[in-house]
XYZ file of C-alpha atoms in Angstrom:
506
model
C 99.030 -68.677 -113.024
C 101.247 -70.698 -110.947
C 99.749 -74.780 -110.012
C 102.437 -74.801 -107.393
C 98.966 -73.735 -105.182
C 95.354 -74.757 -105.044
C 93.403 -71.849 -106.693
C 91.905 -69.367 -104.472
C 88.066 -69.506 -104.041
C 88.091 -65.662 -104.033
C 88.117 -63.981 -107.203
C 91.384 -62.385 -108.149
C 93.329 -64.384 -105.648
C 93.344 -64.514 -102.012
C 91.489 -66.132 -99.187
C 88.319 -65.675 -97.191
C 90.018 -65.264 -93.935
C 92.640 -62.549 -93.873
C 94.957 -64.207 -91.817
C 95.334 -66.997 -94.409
C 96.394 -64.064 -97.226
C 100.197 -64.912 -98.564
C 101.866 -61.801 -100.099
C 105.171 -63.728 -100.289
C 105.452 -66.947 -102.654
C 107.043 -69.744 -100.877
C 105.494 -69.374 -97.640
C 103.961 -72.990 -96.012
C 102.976 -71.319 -92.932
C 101.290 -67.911 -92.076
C 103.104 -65.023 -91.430
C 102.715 -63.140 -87.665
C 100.965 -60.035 -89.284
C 97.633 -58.487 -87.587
C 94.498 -58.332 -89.342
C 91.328 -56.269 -88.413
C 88.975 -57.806 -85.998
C 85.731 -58.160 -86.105
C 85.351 -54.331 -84.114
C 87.816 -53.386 -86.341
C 90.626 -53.453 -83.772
C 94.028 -55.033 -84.519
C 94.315 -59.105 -84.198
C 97.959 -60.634 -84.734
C 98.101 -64.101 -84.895
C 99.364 -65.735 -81.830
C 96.875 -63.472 -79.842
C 94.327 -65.414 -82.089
C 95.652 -68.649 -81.424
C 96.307 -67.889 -77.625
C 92.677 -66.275 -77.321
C 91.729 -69.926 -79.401
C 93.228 -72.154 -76.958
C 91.232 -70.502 -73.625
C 87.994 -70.811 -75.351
C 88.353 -73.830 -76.154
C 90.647 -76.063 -73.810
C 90.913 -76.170 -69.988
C 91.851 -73.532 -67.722
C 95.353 -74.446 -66.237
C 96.364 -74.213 -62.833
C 99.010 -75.108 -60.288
C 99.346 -77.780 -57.650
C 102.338 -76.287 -55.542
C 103.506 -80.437 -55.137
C 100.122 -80.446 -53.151
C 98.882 -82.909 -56.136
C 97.736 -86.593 -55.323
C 100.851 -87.966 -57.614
C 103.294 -85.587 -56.003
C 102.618 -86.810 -53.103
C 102.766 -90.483 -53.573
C 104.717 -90.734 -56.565
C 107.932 -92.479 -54.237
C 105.321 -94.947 -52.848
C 103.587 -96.021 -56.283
C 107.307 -96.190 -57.600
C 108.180 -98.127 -54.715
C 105.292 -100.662 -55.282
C 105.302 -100.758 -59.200
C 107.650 -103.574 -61.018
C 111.011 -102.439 -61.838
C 112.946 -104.058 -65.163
C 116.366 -105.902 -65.043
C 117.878 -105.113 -67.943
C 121.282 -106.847 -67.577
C 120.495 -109.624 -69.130
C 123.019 -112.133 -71.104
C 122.204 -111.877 -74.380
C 124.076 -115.362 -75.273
C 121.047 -117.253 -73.844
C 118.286 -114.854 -74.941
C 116.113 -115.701 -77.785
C 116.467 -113.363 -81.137
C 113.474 -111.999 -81.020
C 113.420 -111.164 -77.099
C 116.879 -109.367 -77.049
C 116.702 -105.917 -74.867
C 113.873 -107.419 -72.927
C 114.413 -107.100 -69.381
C 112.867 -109.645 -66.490
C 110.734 -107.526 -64.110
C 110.853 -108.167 -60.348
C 108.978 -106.639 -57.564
C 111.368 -105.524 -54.660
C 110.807 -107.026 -51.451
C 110.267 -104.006 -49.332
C 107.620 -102.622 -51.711
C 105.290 -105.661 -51.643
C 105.822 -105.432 -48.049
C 104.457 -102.009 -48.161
C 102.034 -102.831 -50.343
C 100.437 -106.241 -48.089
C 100.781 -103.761 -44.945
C 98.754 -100.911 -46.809
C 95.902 -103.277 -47.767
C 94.985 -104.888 -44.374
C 92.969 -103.238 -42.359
C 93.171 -102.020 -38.727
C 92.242 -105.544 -37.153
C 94.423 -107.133 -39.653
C 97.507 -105.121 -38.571
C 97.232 -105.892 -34.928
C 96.802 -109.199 -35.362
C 99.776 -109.475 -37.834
C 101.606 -107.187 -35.055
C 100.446 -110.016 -32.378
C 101.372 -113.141 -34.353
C 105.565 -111.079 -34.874
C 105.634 -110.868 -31.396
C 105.019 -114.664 -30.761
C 107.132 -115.893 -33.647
C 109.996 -113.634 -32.096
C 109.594 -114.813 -28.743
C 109.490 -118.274 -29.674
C 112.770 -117.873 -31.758
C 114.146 -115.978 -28.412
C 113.137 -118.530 -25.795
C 112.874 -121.729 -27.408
C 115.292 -121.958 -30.588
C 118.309 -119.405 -29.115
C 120.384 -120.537 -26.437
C 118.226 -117.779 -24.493
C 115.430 -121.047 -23.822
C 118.456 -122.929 -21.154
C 118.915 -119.729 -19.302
C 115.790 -118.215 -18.860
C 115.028 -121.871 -17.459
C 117.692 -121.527 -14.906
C 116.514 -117.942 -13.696
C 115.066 -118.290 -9.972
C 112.085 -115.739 -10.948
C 111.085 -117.746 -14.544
C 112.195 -121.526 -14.470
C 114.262 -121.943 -11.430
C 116.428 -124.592 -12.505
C 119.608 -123.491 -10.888
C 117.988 -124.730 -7.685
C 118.323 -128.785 -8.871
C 121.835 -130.500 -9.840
C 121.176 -134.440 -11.024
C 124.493 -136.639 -10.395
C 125.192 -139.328 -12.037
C 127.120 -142.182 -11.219
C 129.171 -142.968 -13.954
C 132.143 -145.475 -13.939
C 134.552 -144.263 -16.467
C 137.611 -146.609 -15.742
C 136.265 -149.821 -15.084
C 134.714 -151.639 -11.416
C 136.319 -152.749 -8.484
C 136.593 -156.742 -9.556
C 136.651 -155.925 -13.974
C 136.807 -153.687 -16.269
C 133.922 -152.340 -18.522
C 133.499 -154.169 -22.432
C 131.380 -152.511 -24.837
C 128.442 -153.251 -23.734
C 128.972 -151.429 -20.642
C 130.448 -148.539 -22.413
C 126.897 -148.296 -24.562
C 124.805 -147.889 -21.378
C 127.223 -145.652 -20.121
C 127.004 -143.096 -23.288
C 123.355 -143.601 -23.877
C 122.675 -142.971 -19.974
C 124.959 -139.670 -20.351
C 123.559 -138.626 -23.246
C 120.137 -139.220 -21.530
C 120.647 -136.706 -18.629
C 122.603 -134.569 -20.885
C 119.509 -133.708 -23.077
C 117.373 -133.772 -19.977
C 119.358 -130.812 -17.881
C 119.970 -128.765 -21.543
C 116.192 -128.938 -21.778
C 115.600 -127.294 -18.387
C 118.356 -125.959 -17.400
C 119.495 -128.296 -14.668
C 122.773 -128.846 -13.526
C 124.574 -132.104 -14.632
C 127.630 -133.669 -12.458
C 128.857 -136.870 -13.961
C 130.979 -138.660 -10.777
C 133.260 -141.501 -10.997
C 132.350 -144.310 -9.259
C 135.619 -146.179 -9.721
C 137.651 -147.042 -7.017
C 140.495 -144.954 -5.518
C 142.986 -146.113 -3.805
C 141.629 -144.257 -0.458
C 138.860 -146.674 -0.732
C 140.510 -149.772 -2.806
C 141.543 -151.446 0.856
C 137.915 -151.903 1.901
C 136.152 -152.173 -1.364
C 133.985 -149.214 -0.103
C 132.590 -148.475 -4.031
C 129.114 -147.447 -3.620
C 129.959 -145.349 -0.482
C 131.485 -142.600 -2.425
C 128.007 -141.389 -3.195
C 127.682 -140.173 0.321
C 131.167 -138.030 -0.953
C 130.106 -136.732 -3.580
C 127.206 -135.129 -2.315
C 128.812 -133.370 -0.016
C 131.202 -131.868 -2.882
C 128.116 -130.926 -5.335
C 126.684 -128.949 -2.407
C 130.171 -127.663 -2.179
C 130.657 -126.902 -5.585
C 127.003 -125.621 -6.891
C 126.329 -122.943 -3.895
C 122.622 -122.204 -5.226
C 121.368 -125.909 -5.467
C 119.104 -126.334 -3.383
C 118.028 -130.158 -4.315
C 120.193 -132.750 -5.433
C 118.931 -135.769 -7.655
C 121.007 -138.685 -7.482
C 120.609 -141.368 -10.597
C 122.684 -144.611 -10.990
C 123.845 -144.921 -14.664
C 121.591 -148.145 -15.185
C 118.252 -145.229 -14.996
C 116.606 -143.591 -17.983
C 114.621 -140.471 -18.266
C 111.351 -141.974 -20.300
C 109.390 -138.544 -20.299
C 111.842 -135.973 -20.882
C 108.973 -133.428 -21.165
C 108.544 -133.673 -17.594
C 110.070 -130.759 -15.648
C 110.816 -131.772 -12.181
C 109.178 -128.438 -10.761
C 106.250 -129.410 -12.785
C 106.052 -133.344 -12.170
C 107.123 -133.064 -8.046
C 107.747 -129.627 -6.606
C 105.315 -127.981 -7.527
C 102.398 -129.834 -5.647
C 105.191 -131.539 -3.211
C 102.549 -132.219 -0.363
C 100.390 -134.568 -2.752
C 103.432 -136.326 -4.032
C 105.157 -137.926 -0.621
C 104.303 -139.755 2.663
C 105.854 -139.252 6.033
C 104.324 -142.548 7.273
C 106.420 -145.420 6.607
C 103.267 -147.815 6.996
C 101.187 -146.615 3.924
C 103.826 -149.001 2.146
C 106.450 -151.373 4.942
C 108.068 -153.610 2.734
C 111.136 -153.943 5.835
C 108.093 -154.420 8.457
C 110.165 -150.933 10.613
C 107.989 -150.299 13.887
C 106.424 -146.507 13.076
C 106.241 -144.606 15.207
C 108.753 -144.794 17.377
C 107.346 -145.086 21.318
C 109.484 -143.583 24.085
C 109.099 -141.289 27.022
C 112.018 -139.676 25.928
C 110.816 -138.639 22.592
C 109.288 -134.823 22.065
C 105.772 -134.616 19.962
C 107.613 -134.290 16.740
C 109.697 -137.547 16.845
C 107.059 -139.689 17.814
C 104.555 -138.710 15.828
C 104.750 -140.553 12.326
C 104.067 -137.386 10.162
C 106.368 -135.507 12.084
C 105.942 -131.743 12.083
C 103.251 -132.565 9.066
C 105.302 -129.262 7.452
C 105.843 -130.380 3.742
C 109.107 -127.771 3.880
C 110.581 -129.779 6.532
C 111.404 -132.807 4.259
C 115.195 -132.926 3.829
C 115.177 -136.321 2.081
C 113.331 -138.186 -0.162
C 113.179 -141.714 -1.483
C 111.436 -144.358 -3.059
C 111.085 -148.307 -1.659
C 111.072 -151.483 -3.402
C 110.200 -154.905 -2.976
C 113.434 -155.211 -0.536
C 113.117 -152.051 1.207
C 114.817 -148.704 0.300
C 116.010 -147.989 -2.905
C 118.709 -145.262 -3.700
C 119.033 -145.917 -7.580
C 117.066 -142.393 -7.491
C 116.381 -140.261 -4.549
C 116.406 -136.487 -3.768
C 118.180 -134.717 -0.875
C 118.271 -131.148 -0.017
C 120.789 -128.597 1.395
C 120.279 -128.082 4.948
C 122.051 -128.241 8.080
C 120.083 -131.787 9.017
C 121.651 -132.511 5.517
C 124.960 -132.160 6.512
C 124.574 -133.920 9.865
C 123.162 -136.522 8.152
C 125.918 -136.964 5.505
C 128.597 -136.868 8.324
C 127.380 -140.180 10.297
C 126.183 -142.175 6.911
C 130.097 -141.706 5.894
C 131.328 -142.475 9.531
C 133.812 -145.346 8.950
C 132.992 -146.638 12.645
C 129.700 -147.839 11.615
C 131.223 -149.158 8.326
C 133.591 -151.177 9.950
C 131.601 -152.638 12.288
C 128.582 -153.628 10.248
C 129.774 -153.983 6.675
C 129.539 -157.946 6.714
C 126.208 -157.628 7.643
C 125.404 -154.857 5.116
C 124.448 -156.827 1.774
C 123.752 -153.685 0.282
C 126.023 -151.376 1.458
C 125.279 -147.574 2.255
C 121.727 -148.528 1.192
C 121.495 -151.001 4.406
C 123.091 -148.364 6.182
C 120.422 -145.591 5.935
C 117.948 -148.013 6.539
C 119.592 -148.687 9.969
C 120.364 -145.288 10.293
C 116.207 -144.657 10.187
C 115.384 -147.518 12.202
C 117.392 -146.675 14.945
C 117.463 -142.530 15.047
C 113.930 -140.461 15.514
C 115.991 -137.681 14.489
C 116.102 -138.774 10.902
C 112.510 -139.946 10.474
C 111.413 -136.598 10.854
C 112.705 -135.329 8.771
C 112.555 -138.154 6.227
C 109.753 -138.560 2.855
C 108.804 -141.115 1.040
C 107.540 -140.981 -3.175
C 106.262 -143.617 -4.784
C 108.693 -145.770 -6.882
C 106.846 -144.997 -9.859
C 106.986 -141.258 -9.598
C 110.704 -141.274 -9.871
C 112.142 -144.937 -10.108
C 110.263 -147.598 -11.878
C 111.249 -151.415 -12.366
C 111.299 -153.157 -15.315
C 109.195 -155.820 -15.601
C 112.095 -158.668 -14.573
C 112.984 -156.924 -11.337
C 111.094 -157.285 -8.051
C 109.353 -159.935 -10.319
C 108.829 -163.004 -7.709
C 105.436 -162.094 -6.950
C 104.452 -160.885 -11.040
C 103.997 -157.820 -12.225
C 103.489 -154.910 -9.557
C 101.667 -151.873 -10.083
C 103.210 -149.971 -7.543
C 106.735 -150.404 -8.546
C 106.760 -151.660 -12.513
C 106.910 -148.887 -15.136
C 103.348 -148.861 -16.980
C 103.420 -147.310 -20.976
C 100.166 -146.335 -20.443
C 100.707 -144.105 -17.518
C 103.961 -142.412 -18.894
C 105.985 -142.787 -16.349
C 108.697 -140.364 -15.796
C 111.904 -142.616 -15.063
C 113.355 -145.961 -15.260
C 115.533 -147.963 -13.047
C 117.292 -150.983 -14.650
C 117.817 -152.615 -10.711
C 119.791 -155.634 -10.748
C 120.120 -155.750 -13.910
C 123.622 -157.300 -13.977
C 122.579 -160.704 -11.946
C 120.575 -162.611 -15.346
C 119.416 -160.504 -16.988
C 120.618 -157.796 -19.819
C 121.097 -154.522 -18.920
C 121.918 -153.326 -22.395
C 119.134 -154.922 -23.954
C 117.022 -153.012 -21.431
C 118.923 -150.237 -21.804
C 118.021 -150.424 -25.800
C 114.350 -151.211 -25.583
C 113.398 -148.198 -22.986
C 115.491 -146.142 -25.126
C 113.553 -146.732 -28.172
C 110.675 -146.557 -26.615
C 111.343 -143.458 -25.096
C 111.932 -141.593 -28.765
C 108.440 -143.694 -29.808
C 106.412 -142.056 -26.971
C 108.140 -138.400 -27.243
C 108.017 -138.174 -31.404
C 107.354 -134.644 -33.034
C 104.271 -134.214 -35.201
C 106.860 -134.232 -38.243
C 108.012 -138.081 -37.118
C 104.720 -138.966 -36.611
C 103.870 -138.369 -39.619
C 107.361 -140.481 -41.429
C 106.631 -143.096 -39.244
C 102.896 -143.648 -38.609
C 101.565 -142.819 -42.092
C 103.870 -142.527 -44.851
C 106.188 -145.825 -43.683
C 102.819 -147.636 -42.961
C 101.840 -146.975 -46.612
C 105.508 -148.128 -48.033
C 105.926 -151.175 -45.906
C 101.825 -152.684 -46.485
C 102.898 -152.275 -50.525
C 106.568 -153.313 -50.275
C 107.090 -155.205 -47.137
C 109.633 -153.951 -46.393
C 110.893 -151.677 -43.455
C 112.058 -148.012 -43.904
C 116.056 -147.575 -43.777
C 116.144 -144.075 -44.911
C 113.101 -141.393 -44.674
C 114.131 -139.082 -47.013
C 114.637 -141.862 -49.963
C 111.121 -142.861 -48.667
C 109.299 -140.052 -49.444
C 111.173 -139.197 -52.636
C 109.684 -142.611 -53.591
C 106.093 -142.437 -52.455
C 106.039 -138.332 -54.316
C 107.148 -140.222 -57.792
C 104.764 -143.073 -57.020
C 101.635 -141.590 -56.862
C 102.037 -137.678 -58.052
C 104.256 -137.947 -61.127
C 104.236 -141.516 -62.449
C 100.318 -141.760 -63.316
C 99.910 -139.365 -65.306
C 102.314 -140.399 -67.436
C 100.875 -144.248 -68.285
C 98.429 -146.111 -66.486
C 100.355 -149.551 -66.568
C 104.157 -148.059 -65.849
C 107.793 -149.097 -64.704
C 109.390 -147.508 -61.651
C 112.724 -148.979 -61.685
C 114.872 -145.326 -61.288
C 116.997 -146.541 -58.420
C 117.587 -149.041 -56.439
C 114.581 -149.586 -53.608
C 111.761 -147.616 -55.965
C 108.698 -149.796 -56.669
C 108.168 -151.627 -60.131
C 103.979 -151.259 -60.443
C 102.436 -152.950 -62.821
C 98.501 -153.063 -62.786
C 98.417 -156.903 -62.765
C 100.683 -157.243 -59.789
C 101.174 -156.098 -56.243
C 104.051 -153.623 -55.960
C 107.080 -155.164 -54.731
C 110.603 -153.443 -54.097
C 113.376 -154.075 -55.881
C 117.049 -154.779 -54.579
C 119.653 -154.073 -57.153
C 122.702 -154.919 -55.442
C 125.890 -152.793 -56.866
C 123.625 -150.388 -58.583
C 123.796 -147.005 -58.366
């Protein structure tokens, strides 16, 4: 008997089961032959193991890609981390080589983030796009300066602002450096102002010409230039003249906003509310009609052609607004007439400005048609002008109140019109900070210059410093040594922290 095989259990050889019966040596596996069932039919093997398999497993069926995981097999793919296998093996560690970095692509989390909110969430996700697009659109993009200008949305196209500049020097000397600083700091000034609203901007040269140069008639050529702004912006519909010694303080302040708008609440027709020249209003004559002698005239706010402010001396025309109309134009024509020049220019300290005034004393026509704003609106003093009688409120610019423009008047007869100049424009970036500067300059430089005493020179350094200070430097000892560069702290915790000039150091 062969022991290459357990013994049968079945005397004289074979098994139980007559599938398991082996007629040829050798065999490991059964052989396909049929055997009698149990109603003596005929039973081959793989029906026996096919029949086994339906009793006992699952019925199977088909899905026709109809399946859950059919379906959203692409999306779950989508979703699910994908491997980065080109890695470089140089750097890898020995036991991680082959191992890829997963990432998850940006699209599928995306997806994902968009499928989890909800209904309310998606709207206002939806809402919050739309802002964040039109803010990049109207207020980042170049997009912001001309939807400003548009006469249906800002309307800026309607106001040009001159400015009186003086690029090659006066009529007696020629500009040093100081001059030249108030001139670029004024420009820049307006510059940012009209970009921000989309004004118009025409910088004029106030030098002499040689039409002029034989009667020293300087100043007059802002009568001229007028009339060629009109000329040369067709849809302006005010003009703001500015002398270079102003400043725009509030450069938030749109002009439709701060005047236009509400223009009726903002001027007076009647010169007596404030008389400073002590002019006889209204004029009486039998020969004047109901509008010219009464001293609102028409009382019709869109009647108003000009509009200007008045000092302590009388009229002031360091900022004043005049519109395009055929009054305008009339108007223009006798202030330039070189009859009245000649004749009265001796007696005219202050030039064209004397000659409007006499021009309104003597001419119904123009009162009529003639406004007047309060300095302050438009054209506010420093403190040293108009200053004989103290500080005014109607006419000195007030911190407090924010007021909208400065005029550095007389600036050039004692006192200094670039230290002026300097001071308003420093405190014009102090008032108008973002939240970001705010922030530098009111907390984290407050903080630096109470431990150090010591002012801030450069922001970024500053912070750098303050992180190290108190995020990364105690946790390392409690008594410690800041000395990484030059300006840092050295702390001690017997001491006050003091900083630390290291000239030549880097």
């Amino acid at each position: 008997m062969s022991l290459s095989r357990s013994p049968s259990p079945v005397p004289g050889g074979g098994w139980s089961s007559p599938g398991l019966n082996i007629n040829t040596s050798g065999r490991s596996s059964p052989a396909k032959s049929s055997f009698a069932g149990p109603n003596g039919g005929t039973v081959t093997w793989e029906s026996a193991r096919l029949k086994s398999q339906g009793v006992t497993g699952y019925p199977s069926f088909s899905t026709q890609n109809h399946g859950f995981f059919t379906r959203h097999m692409r999306r779950i793919s989508s979703s699910l981390p994908s491997f980065n296998m080109k890695t470089d093996e140089r750097y890898a560690e020995k036991e991680k080589l082959g191992r890829g970095r997963w990432r998850v692509p940006l699209l599928g989390r995306v997806r994902g983030m968009v499928a989890r909110m909800g209904r309310k969430g998606k709207i206002r996700a939806l809402i919050a796009l739309l802002l964040f697009t039109c803010y990049l659109l109207f207020y980042i993009t170049p997009l912001w300066y001309y939807w400003r200008r548009t006469s249906w949305l800002g309307g800026g196209e309607k106001f040009v602002i001159i400015l009186a500049a003086n690029v090659g020097g006066g009529v007696m000397e020629w500009k040093g450096a100081r001059e030249w600083a108030i001139e670029r700091d004024s420009v820049r000034n307006k510059r940012k102002y009209v970009a921000r609203w989309g004004y118009d901007l025409e910088i004029v040269d106030m030098s002499t010409k040689k039409r002029y140069a034989h009667e020293w008639r300087e100043s007059w050529e802002k009568v001229d230039s007028i009339r060629n702004s009109f000329r040369k912006y067709p849809k302006a519909e005010w003009i703001w003249w500015l002398d270079l010694n102003t400043f725009v303080m509030e450069p938030s302040y749109s002009l439709q906003h701060h005047i236009f708008n509400n223009l009726e609440k903002h001027i007076y027709r009647d010169i007596n509310e404030f008389n400073p020249l002590n002019i006889t209003h209204p004029m009486q004559g039998n020969y004047l009609d109901p509008e010219s002698s009464s001293a609102v005239g028409d009382g019709n706010v869109d009647s108003v052609n000009l509009m200007l402010s008045q000092d302590c001396s009388g009229f002031n025309l360091g900022s004043f607004f005049i519109r395009r109309s055929e009054w305008t134009d009339r108007l223009l024509d006798i202030w330039w007439d070189p009859v009245a020049y000649e004749q009265k220019h001796m007696e005219w300290e202050h030039k064209e400005q004397d000659a409007l005034e006499q021009l309104y004393t003597t001419q119904p026509w123009i009162r009529s048609h003639t406004a007047f704003i309060p300095q302050r609106l438009i054209n506010s003093f420093p403190t040293g002008a108009c200053s004989d009688n103290g500080n005014d409120t109607r006419m000195h610019y007030n911190q407090d109140d924010r007021d909208f423009v400065v005029n550095m008047a007389g600036c050039e007869w004692g006192r200094d019109c670039w230290g002026e100049m300097y001071n308003f424009r420093e405190l014009s970036y102090y008032l108008n900070r973002n939240p970001w500067e705010r922030f530098k300059e009111d907390l984290v430089a407050v903080i630096w210059f109470k431990l150090t005493g010591q002012k801030v020179k450069c922001a970024y350094i500053l912070l750098f410093s303050m992180f190290y200070l108190f995020a990364l430097v105690p946790r390392l000892s409690p008594c410690f040594y800041a000395v990484q560069a030059p300006g840092i702290l050295q702390i001690s915790n017997s001491v006050q922290p003091r900083m630390l000039f290291q000239e030549g150091r880097r």
